[in-house]
PDB file of C-alpha atoms in Angstrom:
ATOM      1  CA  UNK B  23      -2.888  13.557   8.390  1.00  0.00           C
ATOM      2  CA  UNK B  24      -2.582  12.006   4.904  1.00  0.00           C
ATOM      3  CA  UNK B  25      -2.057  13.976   2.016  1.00  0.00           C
ATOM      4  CA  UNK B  26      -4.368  11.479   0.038  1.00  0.00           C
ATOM      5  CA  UNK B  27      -8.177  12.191   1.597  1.00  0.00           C
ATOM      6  CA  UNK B  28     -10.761   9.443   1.043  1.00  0.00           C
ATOM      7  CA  UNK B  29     -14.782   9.974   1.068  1.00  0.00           C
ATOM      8  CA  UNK B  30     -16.809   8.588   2.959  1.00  0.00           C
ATOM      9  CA  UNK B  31     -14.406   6.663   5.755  1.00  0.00           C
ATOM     10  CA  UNK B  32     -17.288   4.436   6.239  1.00  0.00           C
ATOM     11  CA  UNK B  33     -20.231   3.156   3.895  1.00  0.00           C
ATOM     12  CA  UNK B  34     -22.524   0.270   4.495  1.00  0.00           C
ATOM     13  CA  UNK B  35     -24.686  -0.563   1.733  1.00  0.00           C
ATOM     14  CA  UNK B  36     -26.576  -3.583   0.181  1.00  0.00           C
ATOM     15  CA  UNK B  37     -26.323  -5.623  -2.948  1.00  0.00           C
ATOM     16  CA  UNK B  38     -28.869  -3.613  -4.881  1.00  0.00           C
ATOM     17  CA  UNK B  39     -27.234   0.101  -4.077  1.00  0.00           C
ATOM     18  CA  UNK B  40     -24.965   2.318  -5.979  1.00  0.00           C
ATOM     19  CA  UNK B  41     -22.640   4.251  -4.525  1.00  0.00           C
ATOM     20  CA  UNK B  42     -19.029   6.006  -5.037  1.00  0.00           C
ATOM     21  CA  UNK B  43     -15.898   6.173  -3.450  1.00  0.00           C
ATOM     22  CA  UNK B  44     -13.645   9.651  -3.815  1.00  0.00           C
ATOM     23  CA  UNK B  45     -10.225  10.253  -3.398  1.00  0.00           C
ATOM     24  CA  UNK B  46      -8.182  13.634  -3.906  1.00  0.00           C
ATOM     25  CA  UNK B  47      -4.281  14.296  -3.617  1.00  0.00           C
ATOM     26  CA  UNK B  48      -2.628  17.656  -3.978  1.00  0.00           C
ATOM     27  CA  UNK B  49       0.720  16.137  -4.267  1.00  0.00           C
ATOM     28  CA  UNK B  50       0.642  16.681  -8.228  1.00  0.00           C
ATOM     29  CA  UNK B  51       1.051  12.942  -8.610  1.00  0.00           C
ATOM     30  CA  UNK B  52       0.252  11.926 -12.294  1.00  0.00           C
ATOM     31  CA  UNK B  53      -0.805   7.885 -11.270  1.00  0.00           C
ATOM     32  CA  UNK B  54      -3.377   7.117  -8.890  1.00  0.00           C
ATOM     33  CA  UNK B  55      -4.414   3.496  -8.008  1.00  0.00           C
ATOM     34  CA  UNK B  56      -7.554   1.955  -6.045  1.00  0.00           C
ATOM     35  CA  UNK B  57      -6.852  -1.337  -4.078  1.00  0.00           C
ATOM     36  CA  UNK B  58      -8.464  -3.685  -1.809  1.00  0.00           C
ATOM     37  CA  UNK B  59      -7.256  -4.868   1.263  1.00  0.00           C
ATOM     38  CA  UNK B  60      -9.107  -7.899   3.318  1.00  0.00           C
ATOM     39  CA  UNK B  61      -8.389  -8.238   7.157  1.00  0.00           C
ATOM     40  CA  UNK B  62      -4.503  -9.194   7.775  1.00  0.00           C
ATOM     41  CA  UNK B  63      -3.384  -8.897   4.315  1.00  0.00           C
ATOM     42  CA  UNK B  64      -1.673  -6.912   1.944  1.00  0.00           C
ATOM     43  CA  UNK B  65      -3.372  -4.391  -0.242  1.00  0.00           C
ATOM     44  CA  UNK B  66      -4.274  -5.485  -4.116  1.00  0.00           C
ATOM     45  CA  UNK B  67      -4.220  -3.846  -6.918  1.00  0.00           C
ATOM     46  CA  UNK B  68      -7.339  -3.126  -8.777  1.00  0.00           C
ATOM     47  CA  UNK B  69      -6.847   0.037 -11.184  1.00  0.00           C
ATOM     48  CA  UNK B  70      -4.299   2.084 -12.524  1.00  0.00           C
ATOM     49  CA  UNK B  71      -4.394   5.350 -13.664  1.00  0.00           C
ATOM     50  CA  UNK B  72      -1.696   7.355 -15.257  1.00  0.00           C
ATOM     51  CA  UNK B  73      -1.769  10.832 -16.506  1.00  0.00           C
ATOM     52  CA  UNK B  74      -5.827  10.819 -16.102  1.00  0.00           C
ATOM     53  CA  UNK B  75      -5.960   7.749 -18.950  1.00  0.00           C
ATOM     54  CA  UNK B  76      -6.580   3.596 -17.058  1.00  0.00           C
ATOM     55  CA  UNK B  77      -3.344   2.019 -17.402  1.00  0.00           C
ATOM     56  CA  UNK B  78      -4.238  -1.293 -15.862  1.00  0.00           C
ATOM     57  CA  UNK B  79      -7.607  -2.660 -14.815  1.00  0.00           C
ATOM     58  CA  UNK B  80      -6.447  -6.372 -12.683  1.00  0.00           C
ATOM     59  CA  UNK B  81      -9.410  -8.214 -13.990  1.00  0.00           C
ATOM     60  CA  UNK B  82     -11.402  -6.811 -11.645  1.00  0.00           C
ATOM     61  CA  UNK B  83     -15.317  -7.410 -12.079  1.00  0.00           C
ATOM     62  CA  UNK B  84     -17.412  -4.754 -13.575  1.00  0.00           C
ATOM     63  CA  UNK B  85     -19.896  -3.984 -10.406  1.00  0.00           C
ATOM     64  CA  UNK B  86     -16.651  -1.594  -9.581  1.00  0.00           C
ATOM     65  CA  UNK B  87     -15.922   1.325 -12.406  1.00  0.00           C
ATOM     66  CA  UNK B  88     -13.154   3.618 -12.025  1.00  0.00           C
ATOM     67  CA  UNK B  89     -13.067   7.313 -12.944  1.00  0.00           C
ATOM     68  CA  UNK B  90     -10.600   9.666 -13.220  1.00  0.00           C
ATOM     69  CA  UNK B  91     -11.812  13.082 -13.820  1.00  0.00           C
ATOM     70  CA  UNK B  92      -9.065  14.630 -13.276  1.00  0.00           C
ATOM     71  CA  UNK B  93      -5.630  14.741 -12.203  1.00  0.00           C
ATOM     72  CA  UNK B  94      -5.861  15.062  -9.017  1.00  0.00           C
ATOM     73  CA  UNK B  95      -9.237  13.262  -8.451  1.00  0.00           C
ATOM     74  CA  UNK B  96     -10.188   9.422  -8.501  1.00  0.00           C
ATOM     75  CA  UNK B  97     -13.545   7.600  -7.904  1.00  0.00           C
ATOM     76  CA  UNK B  98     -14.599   4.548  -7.696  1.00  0.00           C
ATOM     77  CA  UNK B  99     -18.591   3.507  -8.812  1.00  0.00           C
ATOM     78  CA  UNK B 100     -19.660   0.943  -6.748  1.00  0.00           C
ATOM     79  CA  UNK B 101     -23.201  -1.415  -8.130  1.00  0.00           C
ATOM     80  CA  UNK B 102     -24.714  -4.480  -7.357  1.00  0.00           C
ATOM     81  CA  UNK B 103     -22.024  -5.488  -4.958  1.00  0.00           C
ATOM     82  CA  UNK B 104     -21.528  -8.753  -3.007  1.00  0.00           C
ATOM     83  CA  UNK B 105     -20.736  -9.713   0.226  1.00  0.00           C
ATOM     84  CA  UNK B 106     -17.472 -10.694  -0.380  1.00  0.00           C
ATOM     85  CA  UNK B 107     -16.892  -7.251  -1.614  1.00  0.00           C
ATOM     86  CA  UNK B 108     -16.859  -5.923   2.386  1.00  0.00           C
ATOM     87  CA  UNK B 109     -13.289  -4.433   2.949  1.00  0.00           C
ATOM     88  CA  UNK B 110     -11.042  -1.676   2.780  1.00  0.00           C
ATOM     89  CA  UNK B 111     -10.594   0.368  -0.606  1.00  0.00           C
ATOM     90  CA  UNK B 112      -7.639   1.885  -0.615  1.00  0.00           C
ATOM     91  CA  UNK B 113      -6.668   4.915  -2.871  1.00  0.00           C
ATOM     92  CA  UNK B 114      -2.871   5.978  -3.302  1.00  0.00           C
ATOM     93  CA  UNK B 115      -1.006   8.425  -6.140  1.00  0.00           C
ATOM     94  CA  UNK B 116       2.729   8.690  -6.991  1.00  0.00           C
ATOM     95  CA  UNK B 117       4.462  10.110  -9.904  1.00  0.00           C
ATOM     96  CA  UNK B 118       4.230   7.922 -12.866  1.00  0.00           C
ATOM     97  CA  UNK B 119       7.164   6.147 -14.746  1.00  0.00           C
ATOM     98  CA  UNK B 120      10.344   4.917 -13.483  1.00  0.00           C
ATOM     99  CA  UNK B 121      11.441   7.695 -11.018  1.00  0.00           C
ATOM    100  CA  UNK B 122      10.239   8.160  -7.816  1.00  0.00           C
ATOM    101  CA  UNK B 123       7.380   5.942  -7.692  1.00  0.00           C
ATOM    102  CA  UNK B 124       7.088   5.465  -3.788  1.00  0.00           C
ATOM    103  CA  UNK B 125       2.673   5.597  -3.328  1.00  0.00           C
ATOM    104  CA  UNK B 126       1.104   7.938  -1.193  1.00  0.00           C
ATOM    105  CA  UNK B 127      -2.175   6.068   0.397  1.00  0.00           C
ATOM    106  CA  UNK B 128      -5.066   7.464   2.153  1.00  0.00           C
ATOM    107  CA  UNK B 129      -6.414   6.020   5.093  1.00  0.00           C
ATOM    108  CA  UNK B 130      -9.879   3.882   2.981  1.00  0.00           C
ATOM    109  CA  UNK B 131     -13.318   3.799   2.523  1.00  0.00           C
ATOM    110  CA  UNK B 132     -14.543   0.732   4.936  1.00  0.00           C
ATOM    111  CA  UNK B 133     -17.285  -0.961   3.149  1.00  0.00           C
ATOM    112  CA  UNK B 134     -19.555  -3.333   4.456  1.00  0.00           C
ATOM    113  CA  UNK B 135     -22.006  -5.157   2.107  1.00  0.00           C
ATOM    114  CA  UNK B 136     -25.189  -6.289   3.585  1.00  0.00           C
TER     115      UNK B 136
ATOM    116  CA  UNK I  28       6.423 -19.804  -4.238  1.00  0.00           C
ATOM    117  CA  UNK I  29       5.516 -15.935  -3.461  1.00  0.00           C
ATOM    118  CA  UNK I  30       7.802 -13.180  -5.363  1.00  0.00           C
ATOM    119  CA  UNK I  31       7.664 -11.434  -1.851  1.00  0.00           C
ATOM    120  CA  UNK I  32       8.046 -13.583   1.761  1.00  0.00           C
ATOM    121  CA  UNK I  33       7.653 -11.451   4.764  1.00  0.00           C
ATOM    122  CA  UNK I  34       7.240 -13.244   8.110  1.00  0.00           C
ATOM    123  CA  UNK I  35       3.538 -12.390   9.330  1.00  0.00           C
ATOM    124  CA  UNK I  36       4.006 -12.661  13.016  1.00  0.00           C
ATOM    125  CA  UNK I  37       2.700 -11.461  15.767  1.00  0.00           C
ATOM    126  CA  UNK I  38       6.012 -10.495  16.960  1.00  0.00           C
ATOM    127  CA  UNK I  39       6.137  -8.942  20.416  1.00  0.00           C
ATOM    128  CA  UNK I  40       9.076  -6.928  21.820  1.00  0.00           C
ATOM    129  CA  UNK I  41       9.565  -4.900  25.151  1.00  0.00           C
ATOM    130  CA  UNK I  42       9.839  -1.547  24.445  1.00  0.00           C
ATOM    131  CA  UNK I  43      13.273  -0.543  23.683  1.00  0.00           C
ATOM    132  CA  UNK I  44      14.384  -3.350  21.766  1.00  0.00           C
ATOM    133  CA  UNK I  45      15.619  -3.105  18.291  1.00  0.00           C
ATOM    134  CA  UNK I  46      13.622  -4.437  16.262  1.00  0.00           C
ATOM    135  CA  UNK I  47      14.638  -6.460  12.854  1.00  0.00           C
ATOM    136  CA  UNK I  48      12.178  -6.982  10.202  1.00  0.00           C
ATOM    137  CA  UNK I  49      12.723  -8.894   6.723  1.00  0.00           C
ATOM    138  CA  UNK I  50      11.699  -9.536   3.354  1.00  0.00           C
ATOM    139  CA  UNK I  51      13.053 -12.162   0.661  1.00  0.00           C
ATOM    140  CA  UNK I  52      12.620 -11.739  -2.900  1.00  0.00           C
ATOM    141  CA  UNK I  53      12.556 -13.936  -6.005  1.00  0.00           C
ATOM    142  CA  UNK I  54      12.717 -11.269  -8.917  1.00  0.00           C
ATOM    143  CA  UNK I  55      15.788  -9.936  -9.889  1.00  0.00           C
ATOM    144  CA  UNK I  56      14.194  -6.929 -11.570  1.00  0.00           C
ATOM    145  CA  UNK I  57      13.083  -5.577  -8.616  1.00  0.00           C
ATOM    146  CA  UNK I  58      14.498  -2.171  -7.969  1.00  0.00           C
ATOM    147  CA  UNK I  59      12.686  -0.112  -5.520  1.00  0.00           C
ATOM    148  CA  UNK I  60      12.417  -0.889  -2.184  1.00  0.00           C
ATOM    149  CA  UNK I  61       9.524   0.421   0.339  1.00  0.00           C
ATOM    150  CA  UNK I  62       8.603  -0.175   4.467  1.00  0.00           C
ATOM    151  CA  UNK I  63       4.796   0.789   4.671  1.00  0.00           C
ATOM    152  CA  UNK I  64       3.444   1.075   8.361  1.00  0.00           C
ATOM    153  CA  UNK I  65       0.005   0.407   8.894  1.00  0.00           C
ATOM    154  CA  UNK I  66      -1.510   1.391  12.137  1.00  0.00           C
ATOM    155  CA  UNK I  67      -5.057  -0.112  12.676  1.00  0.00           C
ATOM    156  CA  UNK I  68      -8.511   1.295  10.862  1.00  0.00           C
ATOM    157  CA  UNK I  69      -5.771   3.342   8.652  1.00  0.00           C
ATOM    158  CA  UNK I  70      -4.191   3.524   5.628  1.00  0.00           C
ATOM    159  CA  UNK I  71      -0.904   2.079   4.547  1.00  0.00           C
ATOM    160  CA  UNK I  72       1.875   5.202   5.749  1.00  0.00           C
ATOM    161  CA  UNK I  73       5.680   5.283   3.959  1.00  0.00           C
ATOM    162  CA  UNK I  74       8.653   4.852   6.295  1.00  0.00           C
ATOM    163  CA  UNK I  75      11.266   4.350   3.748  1.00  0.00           C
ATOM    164  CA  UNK I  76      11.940   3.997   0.377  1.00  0.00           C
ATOM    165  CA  UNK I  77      15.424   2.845  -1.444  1.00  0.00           C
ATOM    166  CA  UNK I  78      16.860   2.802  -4.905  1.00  0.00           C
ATOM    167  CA  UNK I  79      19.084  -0.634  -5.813  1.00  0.00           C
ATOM    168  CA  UNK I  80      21.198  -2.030  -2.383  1.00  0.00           C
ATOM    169  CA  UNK I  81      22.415  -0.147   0.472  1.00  0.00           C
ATOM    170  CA  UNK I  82      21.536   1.710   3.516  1.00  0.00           C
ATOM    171  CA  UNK I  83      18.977   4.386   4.533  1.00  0.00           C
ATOM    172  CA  UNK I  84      18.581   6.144   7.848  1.00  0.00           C
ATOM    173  CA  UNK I  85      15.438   8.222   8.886  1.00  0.00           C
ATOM    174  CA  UNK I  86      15.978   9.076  12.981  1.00  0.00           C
ATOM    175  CA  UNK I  87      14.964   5.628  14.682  1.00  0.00           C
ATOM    176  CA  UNK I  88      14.382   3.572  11.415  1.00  0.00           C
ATOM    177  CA  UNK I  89      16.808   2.032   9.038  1.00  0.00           C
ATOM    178  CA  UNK I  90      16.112   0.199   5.396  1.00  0.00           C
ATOM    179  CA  UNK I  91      19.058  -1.975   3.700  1.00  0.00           C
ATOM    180  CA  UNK I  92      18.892  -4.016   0.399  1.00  0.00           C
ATOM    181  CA  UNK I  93      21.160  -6.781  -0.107  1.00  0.00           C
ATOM    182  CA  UNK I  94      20.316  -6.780  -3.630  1.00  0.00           C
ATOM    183  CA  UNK I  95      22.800 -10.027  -3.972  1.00  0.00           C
ATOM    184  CA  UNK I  96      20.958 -11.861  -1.560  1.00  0.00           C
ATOM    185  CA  UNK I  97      17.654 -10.711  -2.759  1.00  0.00           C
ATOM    186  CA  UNK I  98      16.849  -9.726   1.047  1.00  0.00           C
ATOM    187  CA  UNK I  99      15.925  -6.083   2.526  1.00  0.00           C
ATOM    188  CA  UNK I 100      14.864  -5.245   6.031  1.00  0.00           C
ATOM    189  CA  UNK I 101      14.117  -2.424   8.369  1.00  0.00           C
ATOM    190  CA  UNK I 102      15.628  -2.177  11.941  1.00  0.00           C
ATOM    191  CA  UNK I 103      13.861   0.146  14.590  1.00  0.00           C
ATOM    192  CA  UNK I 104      16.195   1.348  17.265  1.00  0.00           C
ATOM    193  CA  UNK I 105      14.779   2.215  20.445  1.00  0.00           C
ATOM    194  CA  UNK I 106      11.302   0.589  19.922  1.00  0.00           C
ATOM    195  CA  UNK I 107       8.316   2.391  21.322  1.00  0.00           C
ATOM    196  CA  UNK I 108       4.678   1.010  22.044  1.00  0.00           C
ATOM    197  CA  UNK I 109       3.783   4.008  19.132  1.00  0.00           C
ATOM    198  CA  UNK I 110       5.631   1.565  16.839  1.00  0.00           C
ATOM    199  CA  UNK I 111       3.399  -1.229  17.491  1.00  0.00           C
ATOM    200  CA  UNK I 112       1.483  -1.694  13.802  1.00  0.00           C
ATOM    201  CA  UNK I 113       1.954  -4.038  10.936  1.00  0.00           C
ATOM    202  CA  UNK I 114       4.922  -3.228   8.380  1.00  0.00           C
ATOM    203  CA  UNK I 115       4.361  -4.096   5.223  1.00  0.00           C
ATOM    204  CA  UNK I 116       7.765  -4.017   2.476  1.00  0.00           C
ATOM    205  CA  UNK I 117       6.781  -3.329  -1.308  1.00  0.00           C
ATOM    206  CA  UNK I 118       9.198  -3.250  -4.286  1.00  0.00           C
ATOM    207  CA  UNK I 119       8.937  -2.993  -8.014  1.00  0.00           C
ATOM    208  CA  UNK I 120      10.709  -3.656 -11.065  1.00  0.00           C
ATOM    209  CA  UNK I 121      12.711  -0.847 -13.381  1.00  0.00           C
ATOM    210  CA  UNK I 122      10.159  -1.639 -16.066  1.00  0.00           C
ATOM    211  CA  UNK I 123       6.979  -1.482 -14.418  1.00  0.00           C
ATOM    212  CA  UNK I 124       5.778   1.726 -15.702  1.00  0.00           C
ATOM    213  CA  UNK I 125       2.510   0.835 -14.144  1.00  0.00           C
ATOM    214  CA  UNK I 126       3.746   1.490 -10.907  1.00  0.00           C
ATOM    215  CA  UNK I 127       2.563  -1.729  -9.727  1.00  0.00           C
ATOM    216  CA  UNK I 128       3.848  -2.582  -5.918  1.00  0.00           C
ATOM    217  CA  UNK I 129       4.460  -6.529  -5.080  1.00  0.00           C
ATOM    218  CA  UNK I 130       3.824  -6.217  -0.860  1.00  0.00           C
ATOM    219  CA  UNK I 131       5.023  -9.121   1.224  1.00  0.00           C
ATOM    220  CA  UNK I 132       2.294 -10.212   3.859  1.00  0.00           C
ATOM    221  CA  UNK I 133       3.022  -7.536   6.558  1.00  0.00           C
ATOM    222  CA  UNK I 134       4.557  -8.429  10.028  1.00  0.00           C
ATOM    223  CA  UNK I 135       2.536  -7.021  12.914  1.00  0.00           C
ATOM    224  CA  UNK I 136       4.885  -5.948  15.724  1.00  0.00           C
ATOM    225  CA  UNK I 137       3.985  -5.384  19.503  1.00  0.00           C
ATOM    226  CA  UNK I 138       6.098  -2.929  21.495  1.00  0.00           C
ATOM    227  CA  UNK I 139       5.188  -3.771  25.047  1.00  0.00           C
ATOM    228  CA  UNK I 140       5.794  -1.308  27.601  1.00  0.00           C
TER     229      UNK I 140
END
C-alpha cells in the first residue's frame, strides 16, 4: 500500500463534465505535485505545490485547476476536458527544498474522456 | 538530444539473472539520483535513491552513479518474475527547489520463470 491515496482510481467522464481528483499523504511532506502519464511513458509534470502556495504550473491548460487546501491534501478540478486528456494523473509529495527530495507517488486516477 | 536516455526495451531475462539497467545524462547539475518501479495499472514505487556518485545496496537491488561519466544504473541480483515491471531512473539538479524530476523513458523488464 502507498502512503499517497488517490480518489477515485477510475473516472470516465465526457467533455462537458466537471469533476475532481483527490490526493492525501500523511508523510508530512511540504511539496506535492500532479502529473500525467500516457501509455509507455514517463510521468510529466503539471503542478507544483510547496508549503500549500503553486510553485510551478508547466503551462498546462486551464480545463485542469489545482488546489491545495491544505498540507497534506491536493486536488485537481477537472472541466471541459478533451479526449486527449484520457490517462493517468498521478499525485506524489516529498519534502520541499534541496534535501531529501525523493517523491512519494500514489497509484492514479485513470481517466477516460468520452 | 534528451537530458535523460534510458533504453526502453522490452528486455526479457530468465529468472535468476542479474539484471543491469542504465541511464545517461547530459546535465552536470544533476545531483539526486532515483530507480522508480512501476508495476502495471499502478503508481510509480521508489527503489533507490542516491546523493552525488557511488554505491547503494537495498537486499537484491543496487544503484551506482558515475557522476564522471554522467551514467547511473541499478543491478538486480537474483531476478524474480515479481521483478518483472518497468523501471524508470529520475534525477534533479542542487538548485531545483521545485523539486522537479527529469525521468528517462523507463525500461520494462521480463523475468521469465
Amino acid at each position: 500500500d502507498t502512503e499517497v491515496t488517490q480518489t477515485p482510481k477510475h473516472l470516465v467522464m465526457g467533455m462537458t463534465n466537471k469533476k475532481s481528483l483527490k490526493c492525501e499523504q500523511h508523510m508530512g511532506h511540504r511539496a506535492m505535485y500532479w502529473y500525467k502519464q500516457k501509455a509507455k511513458k514517463p510521468p510529466e509534470l503539471m503542478f507544483v505545490y510547496s508549503y500549500e502556495k503553486l510553485s510551478i504550473n508547466e503551462s498546462v491548460p486551464s480545463r485542469f485547476s489545482p488546489e491545495c487546501p491544505n498540507s497534506s491534501l491536493l486536488n485537481l478540478h477537472l472541466h471541459a476536458l478533451q479526449p486527449e486528456d484520457s490517462a493517468l494523473y498521478l499525485c506524489a509529495s516529498s519534502q520541499p527544498g534541496t534535501g531529501n527530495g525523493a517523491q512519494h507517488f500514489g497509484d492514479g486516477t485513470r481517466l477516460s474522456i468520452l | 538530444q534528451k537530458e535523460v536516455e534510458q533504453d526502453p526495451g522490452p528486455l526479457s531475462v530468465p529468472e535468476g539473472a542479474i539484471v543491469s539497467l542504465n541511464c545517461t545524462y547530459s546535465n552536470s547539475a544533476f545531483q539526486y539520483f532515483m530507480w522508480y518501479r512501476q508495476y502495471s495499472r499502478k503508481g510509480p514505487e521508489l527503489l533507490m535513491y542516491t546523493y552525488s556518485s557511488g554505491n547503494k545496496e537495498d537486499g537484491r537491488f543496487t544503484a551506482q552513479v558515475d557522476k564522471s561519466s554522467k551514467y547511473i544504473s541499478l543491478f538486480i541480483r537474483d531476478s524474480q518474475p515479481s521483478d518483472s515491471a518497468t523501471y524508470l531512473c529520475a534525477m534533479r539538479d542542487l538548485y531545483n527547489q521545485g523539486g522537479k524530476l527529469i525521468f528517462g523513458q523507463g525500461t520494462e523488464l521480463s523475468v521469465k520463470p
